[in-house]
Short mmCIF file of C-alpha atoms and ligand atoms in Angstrom, two decimals:
data_model
loop_
_atom_site.label_atom_id
_atom_site.label_comp_id
_atom_site.label_asym_id
_atom_site.label_seq_id
_atom_site.Cartn_x
_atom_site.Cartn_y
_atom_site.Cartn_z
CA MET A 176 0.00 0.00 0.00
CA VAL A 177 1.17 3.49 -0.72
CA SER A 178 0.28 5.94 1.97
CA ALA A 179 0.69 9.65 2.49
CA THR A 180 3.91 10.20 4.43
CA GLU A 181 3.57 13.95 4.81
CA PRO A 182 0.66 16.00 6.16
CA ILE A 183 -1.98 16.34 3.47
CA SER A 184 -2.79 19.94 4.26
CA VAL A 185 0.72 21.01 3.24
CA HIS A 186 0.30 19.62 -0.24
CA VAL A 187 -3.31 19.88 -1.26
CA VAL A 188 -3.95 22.88 -3.42
CA PRO A 189 -7.06 24.77 -2.30
CA ASP A 190 -10.25 23.86 -4.16
CA ASP A 191 -10.89 27.33 -5.42
CA ALA A 192 -7.35 27.89 -6.65
CA HIS A 193 -8.49 28.43 -10.21
CA HIS A 194 -5.44 29.46 -12.16
CA PRO A 195 -5.82 31.80 -15.11
CA THR A 196 -3.42 29.82 -17.31
CA ARG A 197 -2.79 26.41 -15.89
CA PRO A 198 -4.35 24.65 -12.89
CA PRO A 199 -1.86 23.92 -10.10
CA THR A 200 -0.70 20.41 -9.31
CA SER A 201 0.52 18.84 -6.09
CA LYS A 202 4.17 17.84 -5.74
CA HIS A 203 3.23 15.24 -3.20
CA TYR A 204 0.70 13.50 -5.47
CA SER A 205 3.03 13.80 -8.45
CA ARG A 206 5.80 12.04 -6.52
CA ALA A 207 3.42 9.34 -5.25
CA TYR A 208 2.17 8.77 -8.79
CA ALA A 209 5.70 8.54 -10.21
CA ALA A 210 6.53 5.91 -7.55
CA LEU A 211 3.42 3.90 -8.47
CA VAL A 212 4.29 4.02 -12.19
CA ARG A 213 7.80 2.78 -11.40
CA ARG A 214 6.39 -0.04 -9.33
CA TYR A 215 3.95 -1.11 -12.07
CA MET A 216 5.30 -4.15 -13.93
CA GLY A 217 2.16 -5.27 -15.76
CA GLU A 218 0.24 -6.37 -12.64
CA PRO A 219 -2.04 -3.97 -10.72
CA VAL A 220 -0.40 -2.11 -7.84
CA ASP A 221 -2.47 -2.16 -4.62
CA ILE A 222 -3.29 1.21 -3.19
CA SER A 223 -5.88 2.96 -1.02
CA PHE A 224 -6.97 6.30 -2.45
CA ARG A 225 -8.60 7.13 0.88
CA GLU A 226 -5.20 6.79 2.59
CA LEU A 227 -3.29 8.46 -0.19
CA VAL A 228 -5.49 11.55 -0.37
CA GLY A 229 -6.73 11.68 3.22
CA PRO A 230 -10.21 12.70 4.38
CA LEU A 231 -12.47 14.28 1.77
CA PRO A 232 -16.12 14.54 2.88
CA ALA A 233 -18.36 12.67 0.43
CA SER A 234 -21.03 15.40 0.54
CA GLU A 235 -18.82 18.47 0.47
CA TYR A 236 -19.91 21.30 -1.88
CA THR A 237 -22.64 19.95 -4.17
CA HIS A 238 -21.21 16.41 -4.18
CA GLY A 239 -24.05 15.11 -2.04
CA LEU A 240 -26.82 16.91 -3.92
CA TYR A 241 -28.56 13.70 -4.92
CA PRO A 242 -28.38 10.02 -3.88
CA TYR A 243 -27.42 8.68 -7.32
CA PRO A 244 -26.00 5.14 -7.52
CA ALA A 245 -22.37 4.17 -8.07
CA ARG A 246 -20.87 7.50 -7.17
CA LEU A 247 -17.17 7.58 -7.83
CA LEU A 248 -14.92 8.05 -4.80
CA ARG A 249 -13.98 11.71 -5.23
CA HIS A 250 -10.46 11.01 -3.97
CA ILE A 251 -9.70 9.41 -7.34
CA PRO A 252 -10.35 12.41 -9.61
CA ARG A 253 -8.90 14.68 -6.91
CA PHE A 254 -5.63 12.72 -6.96
CA LEU A 255 -5.40 12.29 -10.72
CA LEU A 256 -6.29 15.89 -11.51
CA SER A 257 -3.61 17.12 -9.10
CA THR A 258 -0.88 14.93 -10.58
CA GLU A 259 1.57 16.53 -12.98
CA ALA A 260 2.07 13.50 -15.25
CA VAL A 261 -1.68 12.93 -15.64
CA VAL A 262 -2.63 16.52 -16.46
CA ALA A 263 0.50 17.44 -18.41
CA ASP A 264 -0.64 19.23 -21.61
CA VAL A 265 -4.25 18.98 -20.46
CA ASP A 266 -6.63 21.95 -20.69
CA ALA A 267 -9.92 20.16 -20.20
CA VAL A 268 -11.51 17.01 -18.81
CA PHE A 269 -14.10 14.87 -20.60
CA ASP A 270 -16.37 12.33 -18.89
CA PRO A 271 -18.61 10.38 -21.30
CA PHE A 272 -20.50 8.83 -18.32
CA VAL A 273 -21.17 11.77 -16.05
CA GLY A 274 -23.57 10.08 -13.61
CA SER A 275 -24.22 12.63 -10.88
CA GLY A 276 -21.16 14.63 -11.85
CA THR A 277 -18.32 13.71 -9.47
CA VAL A 278 -15.62 14.02 -12.14
CA LEU A 279 -17.02 17.26 -13.55
CA LEU A 280 -17.28 18.93 -10.16
CA GLU A 281 -13.78 17.81 -9.12
CA ALA A 282 -12.43 19.04 -12.47
CA GLN A 283 -14.12 22.37 -11.89
CA LEU A 284 -12.74 22.63 -8.35
CA ARG A 285 -9.25 21.87 -9.66
CA GLY A 286 -9.52 24.62 -12.27
CA PHE A 287 -10.23 22.62 -15.44
CA THR A 288 -12.99 23.25 -17.90
CA SER A 289 -14.94 20.07 -18.52
CA ILE A 290 -17.46 18.41 -20.78
CA GLY A 291 -19.60 15.42 -19.95
CA VAL A 292 -22.28 13.25 -21.50
CA GLU A 293 -25.04 11.52 -19.54
CA GLN A 294 -27.90 9.50 -20.88
CA ASN A 295 -30.11 9.32 -17.77
CA PRO A 296 -32.04 12.62 -17.79
CA VAL A 297 -32.34 12.72 -14.00
CA ALA A 298 -28.57 12.32 -13.54
CA ALA A 299 -27.92 14.91 -16.27
CA LEU A 300 -30.21 17.35 -14.44
CA VAL A 301 -28.45 16.75 -11.10
CA SER A 302 -25.05 17.28 -12.72
CA ARG A 303 -26.11 20.47 -14.49
CA VAL A 304 -27.19 22.03 -11.19
CA LYS A 305 -24.13 20.64 -9.42
CA VAL A 306 -21.69 22.48 -11.67
CA ALA A 307 -23.75 25.49 -12.78
CA GLN A 308 -21.92 28.59 -11.73
CA GLY A 309 -23.16 31.99 -10.79
CA ALA A 310 -26.61 31.02 -12.01
CA TYR A 311 -28.33 30.41 -8.74
CA GLU A 312 -27.81 33.53 -6.68
CA HIS A 313 -31.57 33.74 -6.30
CA ALA A 314 -32.11 30.03 -5.75
CA ALA A 315 -34.07 30.52 -2.51
CA ASP A 316 -36.46 32.98 -4.21
CA VAL A 317 -36.90 30.76 -7.26
CA LEU A 318 -37.78 27.72 -5.15
CA GLU A 319 -40.05 29.68 -2.82
CA GLY A 320 -41.76 31.24 -5.85
CA ALA A 321 -42.43 27.80 -7.31
CA LEU A 322 -43.94 26.63 -4.02
CA VAL A 323 -46.26 29.65 -3.78
CA ALA A 324 -47.36 29.17 -7.41
CA ALA A 325 -48.05 25.45 -6.89
CA LYS A 326 -50.11 26.09 -3.76
CA ARG A 327 -52.25 28.57 -5.68
CA SER A 328 -52.61 26.39 -8.75
CA ARG A 329 -56.01 24.83 -9.32
CA ARG A 330 -55.04 23.13 -12.55
CA PRO A 331 -56.10 19.47 -12.58
CA VAL A 332 -53.15 17.15 -12.82
CA ASP A 333 -53.12 14.00 -14.91
CA PRO A 334 -50.30 11.93 -13.48
CA SER A 335 -48.42 9.26 -15.35
CA PRO A 336 -49.92 5.80 -14.68
CA LEU A 337 -46.52 4.77 -13.33
CA LEU A 338 -46.87 7.25 -10.47
CA ARG A 339 -50.38 6.40 -9.13
CA ARG A 340 -49.06 3.25 -7.54
CA TRP A 341 -46.35 5.06 -5.57
CA TYR A 342 -48.02 8.08 -3.96
CA SER A 343 -50.95 8.93 -1.69
CA GLU A 344 -53.76 11.06 -3.17
CA GLY A 345 -52.61 14.17 -1.27
CA ALA A 346 -48.98 13.77 -2.36
CA MET A 347 -50.01 13.16 -5.99
CA SER A 348 -52.01 16.36 -6.09
CA ALA A 349 -49.27 18.57 -4.60
CA LEU A 350 -46.42 17.02 -6.60
CA GLY A 351 -48.49 17.27 -9.78
CA ARG A 352 -48.95 20.99 -9.23
CA LEU A 353 -45.24 21.45 -8.52
CA ALA A 354 -44.44 19.51 -11.71
CA ALA A 355 -46.72 21.76 -13.77
CA VAL A 356 -45.11 24.88 -12.29
CA ALA A 357 -41.60 23.49 -12.92
CA ALA A 358 -42.37 22.78 -16.58
CA GLU A 359 -43.36 26.42 -17.12
CA ARG A 360 -40.14 27.93 -15.77
CA ASP A 361 -37.45 29.12 -18.15
CA GLU A 362 -34.41 26.92 -18.69
CA GLN A 363 -32.09 27.80 -15.81
CA ASP A 364 -34.80 28.09 -13.17
CA ARG A 365 -36.47 24.96 -14.52
CA ASP A 366 -33.41 22.86 -13.67
CA LEU A 367 -33.38 24.12 -10.13
CA VAL A 368 -37.12 23.67 -9.60
CA GLN A 369 -37.05 20.22 -11.24
CA LEU A 370 -34.18 19.14 -9.02
CA CYS A 371 -36.14 20.16 -5.92
CA LEU A 372 -39.19 18.36 -7.34
CA ALA A 373 -37.16 15.19 -7.95
CA LEU A 374 -35.79 15.21 -4.39
CA THR A 375 -39.21 15.94 -2.87
CA ALA A 376 -40.89 13.25 -4.99
CA ARG A 377 -38.23 10.76 -3.94
CA ARG A 378 -38.90 11.43 -0.26
CA MET A 379 -42.70 11.42 -0.57
CA ALA A 380 -42.97 8.08 -2.40
CA THR A 381 -44.43 5.04 -0.66
CA THR A 382 -41.13 3.27 -1.20
CA ASP A 383 -38.61 1.68 1.12
CA PRO A 384 -35.88 4.34 1.61
CA ARG A 385 -33.25 1.66 2.28
CA ILE A 386 -33.59 0.23 -1.21
CA PRO A 387 -32.47 2.48 -4.09
CA VAL A 388 -34.93 1.10 -6.66
CA PRO A 389 -38.68 1.55 -5.91
CA VAL A 390 -39.99 -1.17 -3.58
CA LYS A 391 -43.40 -0.65 -1.98
CA SER A 392 -43.58 0.19 1.74
CA ALA A 393 -46.04 1.73 4.21
CA ARG A 394 -44.08 4.96 4.34
CA ASN A 395 -46.02 8.08 3.27
CA ALA A 396 -49.20 6.05 2.65
CA THR A 397 -51.35 8.84 4.15
CA ALA A 398 -49.18 11.83 3.20
CA SER A 399 -51.12 15.05 2.59
CA SER A 400 -50.39 18.07 0.38
CA THR A 401 -49.13 19.86 3.48
CA ASP A 402 -46.51 17.15 3.98
CA VAL A 403 -45.30 17.73 0.43
CA TRP A 404 -45.08 21.51 0.89
CA SER A 405 -43.04 21.05 4.04
CA GLN A 406 -40.74 18.48 2.40
CA TRP A 407 -40.25 20.92 -0.50
CA SER A 408 -39.15 23.61 1.96
CA GLN A 409 -36.64 21.22 3.55
CA GLU A 410 -35.20 20.13 0.22
CA SER A 411 -35.10 23.69 -0.98
CA ALA A 412 -33.15 24.84 2.11
CA SER A 413 -30.68 22.01 1.67
CA ILE A 414 -30.12 22.76 -2.05
CA VAL A 415 -29.63 26.46 -1.37
CA ALA A 416 -27.14 25.72 1.44
CA LYS A 417 -25.13 23.36 -0.78
CA LEU A 418 -25.04 25.75 -3.73
CA GLY A 419 -23.85 28.44 -1.34
CA THR A 420 -20.72 26.42 -0.47
CA LEU A 421 -19.39 26.37 -4.04
CA PRO A 422 -16.40 28.62 -4.65
CA PRO A 423 -17.06 31.45 -7.11
CA ARG A 424 -15.26 31.87 -10.45
CA ARG A 425 -15.04 28.24 -11.43
CA PRO A 426 -14.33 27.14 -15.00
CA VAL A 427 -17.20 26.11 -17.23
CA ALA A 428 -18.56 22.56 -17.05
CA ASP A 429 -20.79 21.54 -19.94
CA VAL A 430 -23.19 18.63 -19.31
CA ARG A 431 -24.58 17.19 -22.55
CA ALA A 432 -27.67 15.03 -22.17
CA GLY A 433 -27.47 12.13 -24.60
CA ASP A 434 -25.74 8.95 -25.64
CA ALA A 435 -21.94 8.86 -25.39
CA ARG A 436 -21.80 6.60 -28.42
CA ASP A 437 -22.85 9.66 -30.44
CA LEU A 438 -19.58 11.23 -31.58
CA THR A 439 -21.20 14.64 -32.11
CA LEU A 440 -21.44 15.01 -28.32
CA TRP A 441 -17.67 14.62 -27.90
CA PRO A 442 -15.10 17.42 -27.80
CA SER A 443 -13.96 18.48 -31.25
CA ALA A 444 -10.73 17.04 -32.69
CA GLU A 445 -9.14 20.42 -32.06
CA GLN A 446 -9.99 20.33 -28.32
CA ALA A 447 -9.50 16.59 -27.88
CA SER A 448 -5.71 16.42 -28.08
CA ARG A 449 -5.51 18.54 -24.91
CA THR A 450 -8.42 16.85 -23.16
CA LEU A 451 -8.11 14.10 -20.57
CA LEU A 452 -10.79 11.42 -20.73
CA LEU A 453 -11.55 10.55 -17.09
CA THR A 454 -14.48 8.30 -16.39
CA SER A 455 -16.03 5.42 -14.49
CA PRO A 456 -18.13 3.61 -17.08
CA PRO A 457 -21.38 1.77 -16.33
CA TYR A 458 -21.20 -1.90 -15.49
CA GLY A 459 -22.62 -4.51 -17.81
CA ALA A 460 -26.26 -5.26 -16.90
CA ALA A 461 -26.48 -1.99 -14.95
CA GLN A 462 -30.09 -1.15 -15.73
CA LYS A 463 -30.61 0.01 -12.15
CA TYR A 464 -29.33 3.50 -12.97
CA VAL A 465 -32.60 4.04 -14.79
CA ARG A 466 -34.77 2.09 -12.36
CA SER A 467 -33.40 3.92 -9.33
CA THR A 468 -34.59 7.22 -10.80
CA SER A 469 -37.74 6.02 -12.59
CA LEU A 470 -40.23 7.88 -10.37
CA GLU A 471 -38.31 11.13 -10.64
CA ALA A 472 -38.04 10.61 -14.41
CA ALA A 473 -41.82 10.21 -14.59
CA TRP A 474 -42.41 13.45 -12.61
CA LEU A 475 -40.05 15.28 -14.94
CA GLY A 476 -41.89 14.10 -18.04
CA HIS A 477 -39.43 11.43 -19.18
CA ALA A 478 -41.89 8.53 -18.89
CA PRO A 479 -44.59 9.52 -21.38
CA LYS A 480 -46.59 6.28 -21.29
CA GLY A 481 -45.66 5.49 -17.73
CA ARG A 482 -42.60 3.57 -18.88
CA THR A 483 -38.89 4.27 -18.75
CA VAL A 484 -37.79 1.35 -20.88
CA HIS A 485 -36.83 3.69 -23.74
CA LEU A 486 -34.20 5.18 -21.41
CA GLU A 487 -32.79 1.72 -20.78
CA HIS A 488 -32.59 1.09 -24.52
CA ASN A 489 -30.02 3.87 -24.90
CA SER A 490 -28.01 2.78 -21.87
CA ILE A 491 -24.74 0.98 -22.06
CA GLY A 492 -25.10 -2.07 -19.87
CA ARG A 493 -28.78 -2.51 -20.84
CA GLU A 494 -30.73 -5.64 -20.05
CA HIS A 495 -33.52 -4.96 -22.54
CA LEU A 496 -31.87 -5.96 -25.77
CA SER A 497 -33.06 -4.60 -29.08
CA PRO A 498 -33.23 -6.78 -32.24
CA GLN A 499 -29.96 -5.12 -33.42
CA ASP A 500 -28.25 -6.14 -30.16
CA LEU A 501 -29.20 -9.75 -30.78
CA GLU A 502 -27.53 -9.64 -34.18
CA LEU A 503 -24.16 -8.80 -32.58
CA SER A 504 -21.71 -11.65 -32.36
CA VAL A 505 -18.58 -12.07 -30.26
CA SER A 506 -16.57 -11.26 -33.39
CA SER A 507 -17.64 -7.61 -32.96
CA VAL A 508 -15.10 -7.16 -30.16
CA SER A 509 -11.43 -6.72 -30.97
CA SER A 510 -9.80 -8.65 -28.11
CA SER A 511 -9.38 -12.41 -28.45
CA ARG A 512 -9.30 -12.89 -24.65
CA LEU A 513 -12.66 -11.09 -24.45
CA ARG A 514 -14.12 -13.14 -27.31
CA GLN A 515 -13.28 -16.29 -25.36
CA ALA A 516 -14.83 -14.94 -22.15
CA LEU A 517 -18.02 -13.92 -23.98
CA THR A 518 -18.31 -17.29 -25.71
CA SER A 519 -18.00 -19.01 -22.37
CA ILE A 520 -20.76 -16.79 -20.84
CA ALA A 521 -23.03 -17.46 -23.82
CA GLU A 522 -22.55 -21.20 -23.42
CA ARG A 523 -23.69 -20.97 -19.79
CA ASP A 524 -26.48 -18.44 -20.39
CA ALA A 525 -27.32 -17.23 -23.91
CA ARG A 526 -29.18 -14.10 -22.77
CA ARG A 527 -26.37 -12.98 -20.44
CA GLY A 528 -23.95 -13.67 -23.27
CA ALA A 529 -25.91 -11.35 -25.59
CA ILE A 530 -26.10 -8.63 -22.88
CA TYR A 531 -22.33 -8.68 -22.40
CA VAL A 532 -21.53 -8.78 -26.12
CA ALA A 533 -23.66 -5.63 -26.52
CA TYR A 534 -21.97 -4.06 -23.48
CA PHE A 535 -18.41 -4.59 -24.70
CA ALA A 536 -19.30 -3.64 -28.29
CA ASP A 537 -20.69 -0.36 -26.91
CA MET A 538 -17.62 0.25 -24.74
CA GLN A 539 -15.41 -0.46 -27.74
CA ARG A 540 -17.34 2.23 -29.61
CA ILE A 541 -16.62 4.69 -26.77
CA PHE A 542 -12.87 4.06 -26.94
CA MET A 543 -12.96 4.24 -30.74
CA ASN A 544 -14.60 7.64 -30.38
CA ALA A 545 -11.74 8.69 -28.08
CA ARG A 546 -9.19 7.60 -30.64
CA SER A 547 -11.02 9.11 -33.57
CA VAL A 548 -11.18 12.59 -31.99
CA GLY A 549 -7.52 12.21 -30.97
CA MET A 550 -7.63 11.97 -27.18
CA ARG A 551 -4.15 11.12 -25.99
CA ARG A 552 -4.76 10.11 -22.41
CA ILE A 553 -7.50 8.01 -20.82
CA ALA A 554 -8.05 7.50 -17.08
CA LEU A 555 -10.46 4.66 -16.49
CA VAL A 556 -12.05 3.49 -13.22
CA SER A 557 -13.73 0.11 -13.51
CA GLY A 558 -14.47 -3.06 -11.59
CA ASP A 559 -15.06 -6.74 -12.19
CA ASN A 560 -18.27 -8.79 -12.15
CA HIS A 561 -19.63 -12.24 -11.61
CA VAL A 562 -21.73 -13.28 -14.57
CA ALA A 563 -23.69 -16.50 -15.06
CA GLY A 564 -21.81 -18.23 -12.26
CA GLY A 565 -18.32 -17.16 -13.31
CA ALA A 566 -15.93 -14.27 -12.76
CA LEU A 567 -15.73 -11.69 -15.54
CA ARG A 568 -12.58 -9.54 -15.53
CA THR A 569 -14.40 -6.50 -16.93
CA SER A 570 -11.54 -4.12 -16.07
CA GLN A 571 -8.98 -6.31 -17.85
CA HIS A 572 -11.22 -6.69 -20.90
CA LEU A 573 -11.82 -2.94 -21.11
CA ALA A 574 -8.05 -2.42 -20.86
CA ASP A 575 -7.50 -4.94 -23.66
CA ILE A 576 -9.91 -3.03 -25.90
CA VAL A 577 -8.22 0.29 -25.15
CA GLN A 578 -4.78 -1.18 -25.85
CA SER A 579 -5.98 -2.82 -29.07
CA LEU A 580 -6.72 0.71 -30.31
CA GLY A 581 -3.12 1.85 -29.90
CA TYR A 582 -3.06 3.11 -26.32
CA ARG A 583 -0.35 1.96 -23.89
CA ARG A 584 -1.20 1.21 -20.26
CA VAL A 585 1.01 3.42 -18.09
CA VAL A 586 -0.19 2.13 -14.74
CA SER A 587 -2.87 -0.05 -13.21
CA LEU A 588 -3.87 0.58 -9.59
CA ARG A 589 -6.21 -1.60 -7.54
CA ASP A 590 -8.25 -0.18 -4.67
CA PRO A 591 -10.62 -2.31 -2.57
CA ILE A 592 -13.34 0.35 -2.78
CA ARG A 593 -16.81 -0.54 -1.66
CA GLY A 594 -19.81 1.42 -2.79
CA ARG A 595 -21.16 -0.08 -5.98
CA SER A 596 -23.50 -2.30 -3.98
CA LEU A 597 -26.63 -1.14 -5.77
CA LEU A 598 -25.33 -2.37 -9.04
CA THR A 599 -23.85 -5.62 -7.90
CA SER A 600 -26.25 -7.04 -5.32
CA ARG A 601 -27.95 -9.18 -7.95
CA LYS A 602 -28.24 -12.89 -7.68
CA ASN A 603 -25.93 -13.23 -10.66
CA GLY A 604 -23.64 -10.35 -9.75
CA ALA A 605 -21.50 -10.71 -6.64
CA PRO A 606 -19.97 -7.49 -5.26
CA ALA A 607 -16.99 -6.14 -7.15
CA PRO A 608 -14.03 -6.91 -4.89
CA ALA A 609 -11.98 -3.92 -6.06
CA GLU A 610 -11.84 -1.11 -8.51
CA TYR A 611 -9.07 -0.61 -11.02
CA ILE A 612 -7.76 2.83 -11.82
CA GLU A 613 -5.78 2.74 -15.03
CA ILE A 614 -4.03 5.33 -17.13
CA PHE A 615 -3.53 4.83 -20.86
CA GLU A 616 -1.60 6.97 -23.28
CA MET A 617 -1.66 7.03 -27.05
CA THR A 618 1.59 5.56 -28.28
CA PRO A 619 3.33 8.26 -30.30
CA HIS A 620 3.72 7.48 -34.02
CA ASP A 621 7.23 7.46 -35.45
C1 SAM B 587 -20.76 4.50 -13.05
S1 SAM B 587 -21.93 5.72 -13.48
C2 SAM B 587 -20.95 7.15 -13.45
C3 SAM B 587 -20.85 7.63 -12.04
C4 SAM B 587 -20.14 8.96 -11.94
N1 SAM B 587 -18.73 8.79 -12.12
C5 SAM B 587 -20.44 9.60 -10.62
O1 SAM B 587 -19.57 9.67 -9.77
O2 SAM B 587 -21.58 10.01 -10.40
C6 SAM B 587 -22.21 5.42 -15.17
C7 SAM B 587 -23.21 6.37 -15.81
O3 SAM B 587 -23.22 6.10 -17.22
C8 SAM B 587 -24.50 6.44 -17.69
N2 SAM B 587 -24.71 5.88 -19.03
C9 SAM B 587 -25.09 4.64 -19.37
N3 SAM B 587 -25.16 4.53 -20.70
C10 SAM B 587 -24.81 5.73 -21.23
C11 SAM B 587 -24.68 6.22 -22.55
N4 SAM B 587 -24.97 5.47 -23.61
N5 SAM B 587 -24.27 7.50 -22.71
C12 SAM B 587 -23.99 8.30 -21.63
N6 SAM B 587 -24.14 7.88 -20.36
C13 SAM B 587 -24.53 6.61 -20.15
C14 SAM B 587 -25.44 5.87 -16.63
O4 SAM B 587 -26.69 6.50 -16.70
C15 SAM B 587 -24.66 6.21 -15.36
O5 SAM B 587 -25.10 7.42 -14.85
#
């Protein structure tokens, strides 16, 4: 294990140290990283990012704005983005799988501009608010104004059929009015009001709060409109307090809602050569990202017929396969080791086999996008899975794909991080024992 040998406070550059030309790095982290690279001989080097970086509160700034699954340990982007060798020649950070925005916010706090893509509209909304700067000086007034307007509203609400099952009559009526008010706000205010609506709706559902995906419980079964108004006020106060902790004058972070396979959402070729790709991709069979936010998605108008399956169809790691997915064969992936692993899964369970072929074909597309725009450095955080009764070395297979495209692995670090339990507590998916943090660089052409 590598551990910090000197007091962290001496070395960590302040969060709001935005530099006009080049963000500052930490000598301490740069030295620790150089030692890890030297130690790397092809096998992962064991390390604890919590020890290396020291305490970093999980909910500091807007990090804890929303309980979205599979949040990345913020120590990882904090370390990498403070390390000279990782950010050398880098002006910007790109995360094709933004989730609730950990990488983008850390990039912003370190002084980098950033771009991200996120396919789940609820996560994209959370991330937009998380990194929006200077836009919410009047957040308290905007949220209070929405509450007053909703209380006055007499407009009948026609809720999505998905929602009737999950709310009391009183809660339905109040949330419906808040949703109608939110939809009428202009863009910037709409994000803020919709975020407060999503949080309030999450708390007022008759679901078990211990389980991230909706599971029926007795909670809130008799909730009234008044309960919703008071929950709104609580959520609103908490959002305003969190936004108020963000340092001013941060660089721009651009969250693009959409599918990361779509190359038009990526940085241009001109930007890409000075952009670091830093991401934690979805797991295979990770449909719970969508399910965990399905009620909020319905309140925000993303479940038109009471269904969110269309969102799953655009997800990488989807379980609902389309006819095109079923046409994919193992030959669509470039790595022979991966082809063997996929064939073996398909022999044990044909459907799982098809899900994982689609997953790796999609991930290959992501890395091909990176190469085609000319990104020189990739920092990848991934874990392994158990699939159809066997271990699947997802991190190794992703690394094989990246290397097959001409990137060289500079270092592979292994951290026994817990925290992806939502995505792995399936009967066919044992918890990931560790996460792998790997840096790849494009091999220079002669
Ligand atoms: C592991 S999470 C990222 C977590 C993030 N690092 C954080 O700390 O919040 C992966 C994310 O990829 C998103 N995703 C899945 N398929 C996608 C696609 N085709 N395009 C963009 N995002 C996608 C999921 O919705 C999920 O939010």
